Amino acid sequence: MDEETELAYHLRQLKQRCGRSYTALAHRTGLSRSALHRYCQGPHVPPEFATVERIARVCGATPEELDALYTAWSRQRVTDSSGSADTSGPADGAGVPPGGDGEPPGADGVPPRADAENPAADREPRSAAAPDEQHPDTATPTHSPGDQDNRPRPAAPWASPRSWPRRAVIAVLALLCAAVTLSPPDRPPAGTGPSSGPPIPHYTGDAWSDTPEALDPEFIGMTMNTDTGRMPDFRVGGVRLWESETRWGQLQPERDQFSWTVLERMVDGAERRDLPVLFTFGGTPGWAAPEGDITPYGDGTRTAPPDDLDDWDRFVREITTRYRGRIDAYELWDNAGSRSHYAGDMPTLAEMVRRAHRIIADTDPDALLVCPSFGRLWHREGRALLREFTRTGAYKYCDAAGVKLHPRRADGPPEEIIELAARVDRTLYAEDQAMRLWNTGPGKDVVTAPPLDDRTAQDYAVRFYLAGMYAHHYQKVDRMYFYSWGGSTRIPLIVQPAGGAPTEAGRRIGRLAGWLSGTGIAACGSGRDVQLPEGVYECWFRKDAGEGRKSRWLAVRWTRDGVTSGRAPGATTLRRMDGSTRSLRPGDRIEYGPSPVLLEYATGRGRPAARDGG
């Protein structure tokens, strides 16, 4: 069997074993029927492994089967990017028609996953360069007692030497091919060149599509790294107070002494700009946990919870009473998944959440509560800790879950956030927990990563927000707080230094916020599924023009890397991140890359249907 058809073979075996039709699978995965058909018949390969995993989990795949799928998917992606893919496919199931693009997602509006009791519910396939090997701050993960994956598994039916000979040799060759076939930044994304085989019919389907939902201005948020009270000089929707010298131990240096000067200055600054404030708890005072480890902030605050939770109650009551109606939301601890920020156990943290909920319901009932944020979610032990907290039942006291959604590396492509959001959502779903997600920060390596080059830096933050929008529907990402504004220059990207003017990256954040002001997000998709080259992302928005007037459709396109060009039938205006604008005529080609472009369409009732990446 040709290597290019191995992925399709595995998917067909799963489909046949679970006994579901293409229509039933489409309904449960949120994919179109035609997309499922071509993935199971080959040689088409989804641009993201998350698509393969979604199909596999609905079919009840074991962890070993997921591993085999990932190996096949990786190998076929490498083969396709080299331009030598064989377009012939197996005959199995050839009689299934490829129509039916309009299949709806599951009845609850989110793609169904495998049963929560499935032991594979949070197992990721192993890759040749696992995320743990890419992070300088992590060791090889060990199994946690709470990790469901620490139990024996039956052997995968595909894993025998008889099924796929030369597996190890081919995997090594695939990695070697990947090292020499990566396109330089100025080349079109992989898969856009001419095919060496016969023409292949193509079908369309967004990753998700829904009635346009208003995008809250607060979605585009910023973590403040200054105590000056200054706010960004570019447009954002809200600010998060953490590295703003407002930790608990700084606001209450002694049991009977409170110091509100800095927090007052920060809240005043936000109010002058009409920016909603998210206050983040953390940094226990030394007097409240004298035996606790000291945080890395140099202010004597502790990572341990207070020895007496009555001290926590008092602080929560004091701050929420003082700032009633002025602070919009409270994040109930920062980075609880890291011992440098929280060294207590999960039951204690859950009790702190319960107490805070009870107090704030009395002192400021309109304030939103964000459960403690968890990081290191690319790693199994990080998700195991999130799972452990979920099992305490504390999420019932919160309006949203705080999570750290970021690329595998601090300087990695922002689009990896889409995959991580899906993993987090699956972890919560496996515990029968559905929560809105607020992305409150980066990974630990953000302070050790090298600066981004000027070209990458310009649009990096913009792509960070767009990746969150892509994950908004299925993964329920509601807010994205970029790290950070102001003080620190020891991070890969500076959007505005303290006392200075915004960088080009900062100006482009403001431009994106202006583009999308007053819009509703309707759909997102990528690659061939939306008739665009592989590696191209697109999100659609609708902007209402007012009562009695027709709405206008907008689309934002960008690539993960590389530059490509194509047409946008029906588009009338092209806007670029550098501020330039030009009118479009029918048949005009547009060029775009990692710097997103905005396409404006003529007013009308329906969303433009045609898209042309060629």
Coordinates of C-alpha atoms in Angstrom, one line a residue:
M1 CA 0.0 0.0 0.0
D2 CA 1.3 3.5 -0.9
E3 CA 2.4 5.5 2.2
E4 CA 0.2 8.4 1.0
T5 CA -2.9 6.2 1.7
E6 CA -1.9 5.0 5.2
L7 CA -3.9 7.8 6.9
A8 CA -7.0 7.1 4.8
Y9 CA -6.7 3.4 5.5
H10 CA -6.6 4.0 9.3
L11 CA -9.5 6.4 9.2
R12 CA -11.6 3.9 7.1
Q13 CA -10.8 1.1 9.6
L14 CA -12.0 3.3 12.4
K15 CA -15.2 4.3 10.5
Q16 CA -16.0 0.7 9.6
R17 CA -15.4 -0.5 13.2
C18 CA -17.7 2.1 14.8
G19 CA -20.3 1.5 12.2
R20 CA -21.3 5.1 11.6
S21 CA -22.2 6.5 8.2
Y22 CA -20.5 9.6 6.7
T23 CA -23.6 11.6 7.5
A24 CA -23.6 10.5 11.2
L25 CA -19.9 11.2 11.5
A26 CA -20.4 14.6 10.0
H27 CA -23.1 15.4 12.5
R28 CA -21.0 14.3 15.5
T29 CA -17.7 15.9 14.4
G30 CA -19.0 19.2 12.9
L31 CA -17.1 18.5 9.7
S32 CA -18.8 18.4 6.3
R33 CA -19.8 15.0 4.9
S34 CA -17.6 15.6 1.8
A35 CA -14.6 16.5 3.9
L36 CA -14.9 13.2 5.8
H37 CA -15.3 11.3 2.6
R38 CA -12.1 12.6 1.0
Y39 CA -10.1 12.2 4.2
C40 CA -11.2 8.5 4.5
Q41 CA -10.6 7.8 0.8
G42 CA -7.3 9.7 0.4
P43 CA -5.1 11.2 -0.8
H44 CA -6.3 14.4 0.9
V45 CA -4.9 15.1 4.3
P46 CA -6.3 17.6 6.8
P47 CA -4.0 20.6 7.5
E48 CA -4.3 20.2 11.2
F49 CA -4.0 17.0 13.2
A50 CA -6.9 18.2 15.4
T51 CA -9.3 17.3 12.5
V52 CA -8.0 13.7 12.4
E53 CA -8.1 13.4 16.1
R54 CA -11.7 14.7 16.2
I55 CA -12.8 11.9 13.8
A56 CA -10.8 9.3 15.7
R57 CA -12.3 10.2 19.1
V58 CA -15.8 10.0 17.8
C59 CA -15.0 6.6 16.5
G60 CA -13.6 5.5 19.9
A61 CA -9.9 5.4 19.0
T62 CA -7.4 4.1 21.6
P63 CA -4.3 6.1 22.5
E64 CA -2.2 3.7 20.4
E65 CA -4.4 4.2 17.4
L66 CA -4.1 8.0 17.9
D67 CA -0.3 7.5 17.9
A68 CA -0.5 5.6 14.6
L69 CA -2.8 8.2 13.1
Y70 CA -0.3 11.0 14.0
T71 CA 2.6 9.1 12.5
A72 CA 0.6 8.6 9.2
W73 CA -0.6 12.2 9.2
S74 CA 2.9 13.6 9.8
R75 CA 4.4 11.4 7.1
Q76 CA 1.8 12.3 4.5
R77 CA 2.1 16.1 5.3
V78 CA 5.8 15.8 4.7
T79 CA 5.2 13.9 1.4
D80 CA 2.6 16.5 0.3
S81 CA 4.9 19.4 1.1
S82 CA 7.7 17.9 -1.1
G83 CA 5.4 18.0 -4.1
S84 CA 5.7 14.3 -4.7
A85 CA 2.5 13.0 -3.3
D86 CA 0.8 10.1 -5.1
T87 CA -2.7 11.1 -5.9
S88 CA -4.0 7.6 -6.4
G89 CA -6.1 6.2 -3.6
P90 CA -7.5 2.8 -2.5
A91 CA -10.8 1.6 -3.8
D92 CA -12.4 0.9 -0.4
G93 CA -15.7 2.7 -0.1
A94 CA -15.4 4.3 -3.5
G95 CA -19.1 4.2 -4.0
V96 CA -19.8 6.8 -1.3
P97 CA -20.9 10.1 -2.9
P98 CA -19.0 13.2 -1.8
G99 CA -21.9 15.6 -1.5
G100 CA -23.6 17.2 1.4
D101 CA -21.4 20.1 2.6
G102 CA -24.0 21.7 4.7
E103 CA -24.1 19.1 7.5
P104 CA -24.6 20.9 10.9
P105 CA -22.5 20.3 14.0
G106 CA -23.9 18.5 17.0
A107 CA -27.1 19.6 18.5
D108 CA -25.4 21.4 21.4
G109 CA -23.4 23.6 19.0
V110 CA -20.1 22.0 19.7
P111 CA -18.4 19.1 18.1
P112 CA -19.0 15.9 20.0
R113 CA -16.1 14.1 21.5
A114 CA -15.5 10.6 22.7
D115 CA -17.3 9.5 25.9
A116 CA -15.9 11.1 29.0
E117 CA -15.2 7.7 30.4
N118 CA -13.0 6.8 27.5
P119 CA -9.4 6.3 28.9
A120 CA -8.1 8.0 25.7
A121 CA -10.0 11.2 26.4
D122 CA -6.9 13.3 26.9
R123 CA -4.1 11.3 25.3
E124 CA -2.0 13.0 22.7
P125 CA 0.0 11.2 20.0
R126 CA 3.8 11.1 20.4
S127 CA 5.7 13.1 17.8
A128 CA 9.3 13.0 17.0
A129 CA 9.8 16.3 18.6
A130 CA 7.5 16.2 21.6
P131 CA 6.4 19.5 23.1
D132 CA 8.3 18.6 26.3
E133 CA 11.6 18.5 24.4
Q134 CA 10.9 21.9 23.0
H135 CA 10.3 23.6 26.3
P136 CA 13.5 24.7 28.2
D137 CA 11.6 24.9 31.5
T138 CA 10.2 21.3 31.6
A139 CA 11.6 17.9 32.3
T140 CA 10.2 14.7 30.8
P141 CA 6.7 14.4 32.2
T142 CA 5.9 11.7 34.7
H143 CA 2.5 10.2 35.2
S144 CA 0.4 11.9 37.8
P145 CA -1.9 9.8 40.1
G146 CA -4.8 11.7 38.6
D147 CA -3.8 11.0 35.0
Q148 CA -6.1 8.6 33.3
D149 CA -3.4 7.6 30.9
N150 CA -1.4 5.7 33.6
R151 CA -3.1 2.4 33.0
P152 CA -2.3 -0.4 30.6
R153 CA -3.6 -0.3 27.1
P154 CA -4.4 -3.1 24.6
A155 CA -2.1 -3.2 21.6
A156 CA -3.3 -1.2 18.6
P157 CA -4.6 -3.3 15.8
W158 CA -2.4 -1.3 13.4
A159 CA 0.8 -1.6 15.4
S160 CA 2.0 -5.0 14.3
P161 CA 5.0 -5.3 11.9
R162 CA 2.7 -7.0 9.5
S163 CA 0.4 -4.0 9.2
W164 CA 3.0 -1.4 8.2
P165 CA 6.6 -2.7 7.6
R166 CA 9.5 -0.3 7.7
R167 CA 7.6 2.0 10.1
A168 CA 10.6 3.1 12.0
V169 CA 12.8 3.6 8.9
I170 CA 10.0 5.6 7.2
A171 CA 9.5 7.8 10.3
V172 CA 13.2 8.7 10.3
L173 CA 13.1 9.4 6.6
A174 CA 10.1 11.6 7.0
L175 CA 11.9 13.7 9.6
L176 CA 14.9 14.1 7.3
C177 CA 12.6 15.1 4.5
A178 CA 11.0 17.7 6.7
A179 CA 14.3 19.2 7.5
V180 CA 15.1 19.8 3.8
T181 CA 11.7 20.6 2.3
L182 CA 10.6 23.5 4.6
S183 CA 9.8 26.5 2.5
P184 CA 11.5 29.8 3.1
P185 CA 9.2 32.6 4.3
D186 CA 8.8 34.2 0.8
R187 CA 7.6 31.0 -0.8
P188 CA 3.9 30.1 -1.1
P189 CA 2.6 27.8 1.7
A190 CA 3.0 24.1 1.0
G191 CA 0.4 22.5 -1.3
T192 CA -0.2 25.6 -3.5
G193 CA 1.9 24.4 -6.4
P194 CA 0.8 22.3 -9.4
S195 CA -0.1 18.7 -8.6
S196 CA 1.9 15.8 -10.3
G197 CA -1.3 13.7 -10.5
P198 CA -4.7 14.0 -12.2
P199 CA -7.1 16.7 -11.1
I200 CA -8.9 16.1 -7.8
P201 CA -12.4 17.3 -7.1
H202 CA -12.5 19.8 -4.2
Y203 CA -15.2 20.6 -1.7
T204 CA -15.7 23.4 0.8
G205 CA -16.5 23.6 4.4
D206 CA -15.6 25.9 7.3
A207 CA -14.0 24.6 10.4
W208 CA -17.1 26.2 12.0
S209 CA -19.9 28.4 10.9
D210 CA -22.7 30.0 12.8
T211 CA -25.1 33.0 13.0
P212 CA -22.8 36.0 13.5
E213 CA -22.1 36.5 17.2
A214 CA -21.1 39.9 18.5
L215 CA -17.4 40.0 19.3
D216 CA -17.0 41.7 22.7
P217 CA -14.5 44.6 22.6
E218 CA -13.0 43.0 25.7
F219 CA -11.8 40.1 23.6
I220 CA -8.6 42.1 22.7
G221 CA -7.1 42.5 26.1
M222 CA -3.6 43.4 27.5
T223 CA -1.8 42.4 30.6
M224 CA -0.2 45.4 32.2
N225 CA 3.4 45.3 33.3
T226 CA 3.6 48.8 34.9
D227 CA 2.4 50.5 38.0
T228 CA 2.3 54.0 36.4
G229 CA -1.4 54.1 35.6
R230 CA -0.6 54.7 32.0
M231 CA -2.6 52.7 29.5
P232 CA -1.9 51.6 25.9
D233 CA -1.8 54.4 23.3
F234 CA -3.5 52.0 20.8
R235 CA -6.9 50.6 20.9
V236 CA -7.6 47.6 23.2
G237 CA -10.7 46.3 24.8
G238 CA -9.6 45.7 28.4
V239 CA -6.6 45.4 30.8
R240 CA -5.4 42.7 33.2
L241 CA -3.6 43.7 36.4
W242 CA -0.9 41.3 37.4
E243 CA 2.7 42.4 37.0
S244 CA 1.5 45.9 37.9
E245 CA 2.8 45.7 41.5
T246 CA -0.7 44.8 42.7
R247 CA -0.1 41.4 44.2
W248 CA -1.9 40.5 47.4
G249 CA 1.3 40.9 49.5
Q250 CA 1.9 44.4 48.1
L251 CA -1.6 45.6 48.7
Q252 CA -1.7 44.2 52.3
P253 CA 1.9 44.3 53.6
E254 CA 0.8 43.7 57.2
R255 CA -2.3 41.9 58.6
D256 CA -3.9 45.2 59.6
Q257 CA -2.4 47.5 56.9
F258 CA -3.6 48.0 53.4
S259 CA -1.9 50.0 50.7
W260 CA -4.2 50.9 47.8
T261 CA -2.1 53.7 46.1
V262 CA -0.8 51.7 43.2
L263 CA -4.1 49.8 42.5
E264 CA -6.0 53.1 42.7
R265 CA -3.7 54.6 40.1
M266 CA -4.1 51.7 37.8
V267 CA -7.9 51.6 38.1
D268 CA -8.1 55.3 37.6
G269 CA -6.0 55.1 34.5
A270 CA -8.3 52.3 33.1
E271 CA -11.4 54.3 33.9
R272 CA -10.1 57.3 32.1
R273 CA -9.8 55.2 29.0
D274 CA -13.1 53.3 29.7
L275 CA -11.2 50.0 29.8
P276 CA -12.7 47.1 31.8
V277 CA -10.3 45.8 34.5
L278 CA -9.5 42.2 35.3
F279 CA -7.8 42.0 38.7
T280 CA -5.6 38.9 39.3
F281 CA -5.1 37.5 42.8
G282 CA -1.8 35.9 43.8
G283 CA 1.4 36.4 45.9
T284 CA 0.4 35.6 49.4
P285 CA 1.8 38.1 52.0
G286 CA 4.8 36.8 54.0
W287 CA 3.0 37.3 57.2
A288 CA 0.1 35.1 56.1
A289 CA 2.3 32.1 55.0
P290 CA 5.7 32.6 56.7
E291 CA 6.9 29.1 55.9
G292 CA 5.9 29.3 52.3
D293 CA 8.3 29.5 49.4
I294 CA 9.1 33.0 48.1
T295 CA 7.8 33.9 44.6
P296 CA 10.3 35.0 41.9
Y297 CA 9.0 38.6 42.1
G298 CA 11.4 39.9 44.7
D299 CA 8.7 41.4 46.9
G300 CA 8.7 38.7 49.6
T301 CA 5.3 37.3 48.5
R302 CA 4.7 33.6 48.9
T303 CA 3.6 30.8 46.7
A304 CA 1.7 29.0 49.5
P305 CA -1.9 29.7 50.3
P306 CA -2.4 31.5 53.6
D307 CA -2.2 29.4 56.7
D308 CA -5.5 30.8 57.9
L309 CA -8.1 31.1 55.1
D310 CA -9.9 33.8 57.1
D311 CA -7.0 36.1 56.0
W312 CA -8.0 35.3 52.4
D313 CA -11.6 36.1 53.2
R314 CA -10.8 39.4 54.7
F315 CA -8.6 40.5 51.7
V316 CA -11.2 39.5 49.2
R317 CA -13.9 41.4 51.1
E318 CA -11.7 44.5 51.4
I319 CA -10.8 44.8 47.8
T320 CA -14.2 43.9 46.3
T321 CA -16.0 46.3 48.6
R322 CA -13.6 49.1 47.8
Y323 CA -13.7 48.6 44.1
R324 CA -17.3 47.6 43.7
G325 CA -18.4 48.7 40.2
R326 CA -14.9 49.7 39.2
I327 CA -13.2 46.4 38.8
D328 CA -15.2 44.3 36.3
A329 CA -13.7 40.8 36.9
Y330 CA -11.5 38.9 39.3
E331 CA -9.1 36.1 38.4
L332 CA -8.9 34.0 41.5
W333 CA -5.2 33.1 41.3
D334 CA -2.5 33.4 38.6
N335 CA -0.9 30.3 37.1
A336 CA -2.0 27.8 39.7
G337 CA -0.4 25.1 37.6
S338 CA 3.1 26.3 38.4
R339 CA 4.8 25.9 41.8
S340 CA 6.5 29.3 41.3
H341 CA 3.0 30.8 41.7
Y342 CA 0.9 28.3 43.7
A343 CA 2.4 25.6 45.9
G344 CA -0.8 24.5 47.7
D345 CA -3.1 21.6 46.9
M346 CA -6.2 21.6 44.7
P347 CA -8.7 21.2 47.5
T348 CA -7.4 24.3 49.3
L349 CA -7.5 26.3 46.0
A350 CA -11.1 25.1 45.4
E351 CA -12.0 26.2 48.9
M352 CA -10.5 29.6 48.3
V353 CA -12.6 29.9 45.1
R354 CA -15.8 28.9 47.0
R355 CA -15.2 31.5 49.7
A356 CA -14.4 34.2 47.2
H357 CA -17.6 33.4 45.3
R358 CA -19.6 33.7 48.5
I359 CA -18.0 37.0 49.5
I360 CA -18.1 38.7 46.0
A361 CA -21.8 37.6 45.6
D362 CA -22.4 39.9 48.5
T363 CA -19.9 42.8 47.9
D364 CA -20.1 43.1 44.1
P365 CA -22.6 40.8 42.5
D366 CA -22.1 42.2 39.1
A367 CA -18.4 41.3 39.0
L368 CA -17.3 38.3 36.9
L369 CA -15.3 35.5 38.5
V370 CA -12.5 33.7 36.6
C371 CA -11.4 30.5 38.2
P372 CA -7.6 30.3 38.8
S373 CA -5.6 30.1 35.6
F374 CA -3.6 27.0 34.7
G375 CA -0.5 26.8 32.6
R376 CA 1.8 24.1 31.2
L377 CA -1.1 22.8 29.3
W378 CA 0.9 21.4 26.4
H379 CA 2.2 18.8 28.9
R380 CA 0.2 15.9 30.2
E381 CA 1.0 16.7 33.8
G382 CA -0.3 20.3 33.3
R383 CA -3.6 19.0 32.0
A384 CA -3.7 16.4 34.8
L385 CA -3.5 19.2 37.3
L386 CA -6.3 21.0 35.5
R387 CA -8.3 17.8 35.6
E388 CA -7.7 17.5 39.3
F389 CA -9.0 21.0 39.9
T390 CA -12.0 20.3 37.7
R391 CA -12.9 17.3 39.9
T392 CA -13.1 19.5 43.0
G393 CA -16.3 21.1 41.6
A394 CA -15.0 24.6 41.9
Y395 CA -15.9 25.6 38.4
K396 CA -19.5 25.9 39.4
Y397 CA -18.5 29.1 41.3
C398 CA -16.9 30.8 38.3
D399 CA -18.1 32.5 35.1
A400 CA -15.0 31.5 33.1
A401 CA -11.9 29.3 33.4
G402 CA -8.5 31.0 33.3
V403 CA -6.0 29.2 31.1
K404 CA -2.6 29.9 29.6
L405 CA -3.0 29.4 25.8
H406 CA 0.2 30.0 23.9
P407 CA 2.4 28.3 21.3
R408 CA 4.6 25.4 22.2
R409 CA 7.5 27.9 22.3
A410 CA 7.3 31.6 23.2
D411 CA 8.5 32.4 19.7
G412 CA 6.4 29.7 18.0
P413 CA 3.5 30.4 15.5
P414 CA 0.5 31.8 17.3
E415 CA -1.8 29.5 15.3
E416 CA -0.7 26.7 17.7
I417 CA -3.0 28.3 20.2
I418 CA -5.9 26.8 18.2
E419 CA -4.6 23.3 18.9
L420 CA -4.0 23.9 22.5
A421 CA -7.4 25.4 23.1
A422 CA -8.9 22.2 21.6
R423 CA -6.8 20.1 24.0
V424 CA -8.0 22.1 27.0
D425 CA -11.6 22.0 25.9
R426 CA -11.3 18.2 25.5
T427 CA -9.8 17.9 29.0
L428 CA -12.7 19.8 30.5
Y429 CA -15.3 18.0 28.4
A430 CA -13.9 14.6 29.5
E431 CA -14.8 15.7 33.1
D432 CA -18.3 16.8 32.0
Q433 CA -17.3 20.4 32.4
A434 CA -18.1 23.1 29.9
M435 CA -16.5 26.5 30.6
R436 CA -15.9 29.7 28.7
L437 CA -12.1 30.2 28.4
W438 CA -10.2 33.4 29.2
N439 CA -6.6 33.3 28.0
T440 CA -4.6 35.1 30.7
G441 CA -1.0 34.7 29.7
P442 CA 2.0 33.0 28.2
G443 CA 4.2 30.1 29.1
K444 CA 7.1 30.3 31.5
D445 CA 9.7 30.5 28.8
V446 CA 8.5 33.9 27.6
V447 CA 11.2 35.5 29.7
T448 CA 14.0 33.4 28.2
A449 CA 13.0 33.3 24.5
P450 CA 15.0 35.5 22.1
P451 CA 13.4 38.6 20.6
L452 CA 11.3 38.2 17.5
D453 CA 12.8 39.6 14.3
D454 CA 11.2 42.8 13.1
R455 CA 9.3 41.2 10.3
T456 CA 7.7 38.5 12.5
A457 CA 7.1 40.9 15.4
Q458 CA 4.9 43.3 13.4
D459 CA 2.0 40.9 13.1
Y460 CA 2.7 38.4 15.9
A461 CA 0.3 39.9 18.4
V462 CA -2.4 40.4 15.8
R463 CA -2.2 36.7 14.9
F464 CA -2.4 35.9 18.6
Y465 CA -5.8 37.5 18.8
L466 CA -6.9 36.0 15.4
A467 CA -6.0 32.5 16.6
G468 CA -8.2 33.1 19.7
M469 CA -11.1 34.2 17.4
Y470 CA -10.6 31.0 15.4
A471 CA -11.0 29.0 18.6
H472 CA -13.9 31.2 19.9
H473 CA -16.8 29.0 18.7
Y474 CA -15.9 25.4 19.5
Q475 CA -13.3 26.0 22.2
K476 CA -15.3 28.8 23.7
V477 CA -12.4 31.3 23.9
D478 CA -13.9 34.6 25.1
R479 CA -11.0 36.8 25.9
M480 CA -7.3 37.0 25.0
Y481 CA -4.9 39.0 27.2
F482 CA -1.6 39.6 25.4
Y483 CA 1.6 39.6 27.5
S484 CA 2.5 42.4 28.0
W485 CA 2.3 46.2 28.0
G486 CA 4.8 48.5 29.6
G487 CA 7.7 47.7 31.9
S488 CA 9.5 44.5 30.8
T489 CA 11.8 44.5 27.8
R490 CA 12.9 40.9 28.5
I491 CA 10.2 39.4 26.4
P492 CA 10.2 38.4 22.7
L493 CA 7.8 41.2 21.6
I494 CA 7.3 44.7 22.9
V495 CA 4.1 46.5 21.9
Q496 CA 4.9 49.7 23.8
P497 CA 7.8 50.4 26.2
A498 CA 7.1 52.3 29.4
G499 CA 7.2 56.0 28.6
G500 CA 7.6 55.4 24.8
A501 CA 5.5 55.3 21.8
P502 CA 3.7 52.1 20.5
T503 CA 5.8 49.9 18.3
E504 CA 4.5 48.8 14.9
A505 CA 3.2 45.7 16.6
G506 CA 1.2 47.8 19.0
R507 CA -0.2 50.0 16.3
R508 CA -1.4 46.9 14.4
I509 CA -3.2 45.6 17.4
G510 CA -5.2 48.9 17.4
R511 CA -5.8 48.6 13.7
L512 CA -7.2 45.1 14.1
A513 CA -9.5 46.3 16.9
G514 CA -10.7 49.1 14.6
W515 CA -11.3 46.7 11.7
L516 CA -13.5 44.4 13.8
S517 CA -15.3 47.0 16.0
G518 CA -19.0 46.4 15.9
T519 CA -18.8 43.1 14.0
G520 CA -20.1 39.7 14.7
I521 CA -17.9 36.7 14.0
A522 CA -19.6 34.1 11.7
A523 CA -17.1 31.5 10.6
C524 CA -13.5 30.4 10.4
G525 CA -11.6 27.9 8.3
S526 CA -8.3 27.1 6.8
G527 CA -6.7 25.5 3.7
R528 CA -8.3 23.5 1.1
D529 CA -11.5 23.1 3.2
V530 CA -12.3 26.7 2.4
Q531 CA -10.8 26.7 -1.2
L532 CA -7.6 28.4 0.0
P533 CA -4.0 27.2 -0.2
E534 CA -2.7 25.0 2.7
G535 CA -1.5 27.1 5.6
V536 CA -4.0 29.9 4.9
Y537 CA -6.5 30.9 7.6
E538 CA -9.6 32.9 7.2
C539 CA -12.3 34.3 9.5
W540 CA -15.6 35.9 8.4
F541 CA -17.3 38.8 10.2
R542 CA -20.5 40.7 9.6
K543 CA -20.8 44.4 10.3
D544 CA -24.4 45.7 10.6
A545 CA -24.9 49.1 9.1
G546 CA -27.9 50.1 11.2
E547 CA -31.6 49.7 11.1
G548 CA -33.0 49.5 7.5
R549 CA -29.6 49.2 5.9
K550 CA -27.9 46.1 4.6
S551 CA -25.0 44.6 6.5
R552 CA -21.5 44.3 5.1
W553 CA -19.3 41.1 5.2
L554 CA -15.7 41.2 6.1
A555 CA -13.0 38.5 5.9
V556 CA -9.6 38.4 7.4
R557 CA -7.0 36.2 5.7
W558 CA -3.5 35.4 6.8
T559 CA -0.9 32.6 6.6
R560 CA 1.1 30.7 9.2
D561 CA 4.2 31.4 7.1
G562 CA 5.1 32.2 3.6
V563 CA 3.4 34.5 1.1
T564 CA 0.7 33.5 -1.4
S565 CA -1.8 35.1 -3.7
G566 CA -5.3 34.5 -4.9
R567 CA -8.6 36.1 -5.8
A568 CA -11.5 37.1 -3.6
P569 CA -14.6 37.1 -5.7
G570 CA -17.0 39.8 -4.7
A571 CA -14.6 41.8 -2.5
T572 CA -14.5 45.5 -3.1
T573 CA -11.8 46.8 -0.8
L574 CA -8.5 45.4 0.5
R575 CA -7.0 46.8 3.7
R576 CA -3.5 45.9 5.0
M577 CA -2.0 46.0 8.4
D578 CA 0.4 48.8 7.4
G579 CA -2.7 51.1 7.0
S580 CA -2.8 51.0 3.2
T581 CA -6.1 50.5 1.4
R582 CA -7.0 49.8 -2.3
S583 CA -10.2 49.2 -4.2
L584 CA -10.6 45.8 -5.9
R585 CA -12.0 45.0 -9.3
P586 CA -13.4 41.7 -10.4
G587 CA -10.5 39.3 -11.2
D588 CA -7.9 41.2 -9.2
R589 CA -5.3 39.0 -7.4
I590 CA -4.3 39.9 -3.9
E591 CA -1.1 38.9 -2.1
Y592 CA -1.0 38.1 1.6
G593 CA 1.1 36.3 4.1
P594 CA 1.7 36.3 7.9
S595 CA 0.5 39.9 7.8
P596 CA -3.3 39.6 7.8
V597 CA -5.4 41.5 5.3
L598 CA -9.0 42.6 5.6
L599 CA -11.4 42.0 2.6
E600 CA -14.5 44.1 2.5
Y601 CA -17.5 42.9 0.4
A602 CA -20.4 44.8 -1.1
T603 CA -23.4 45.3 1.1
G604 CA -25.9 42.5 0.8
R605 CA -28.0 40.0 2.8
G606 CA -26.0 36.9 2.4
R607 CA -22.4 36.0 3.1
P608 CA -20.3 35.7 -0.1
A609 CA -20.1 32.0 -1.0
A610 CA -17.2 31.9 -3.5
R611 CA -13.6 31.9 -2.3
D612 CA -10.7 31.4 -4.6
G613 CA -7.2 30.9 -3.4
G614 CA -5.8 30.3 -6.8

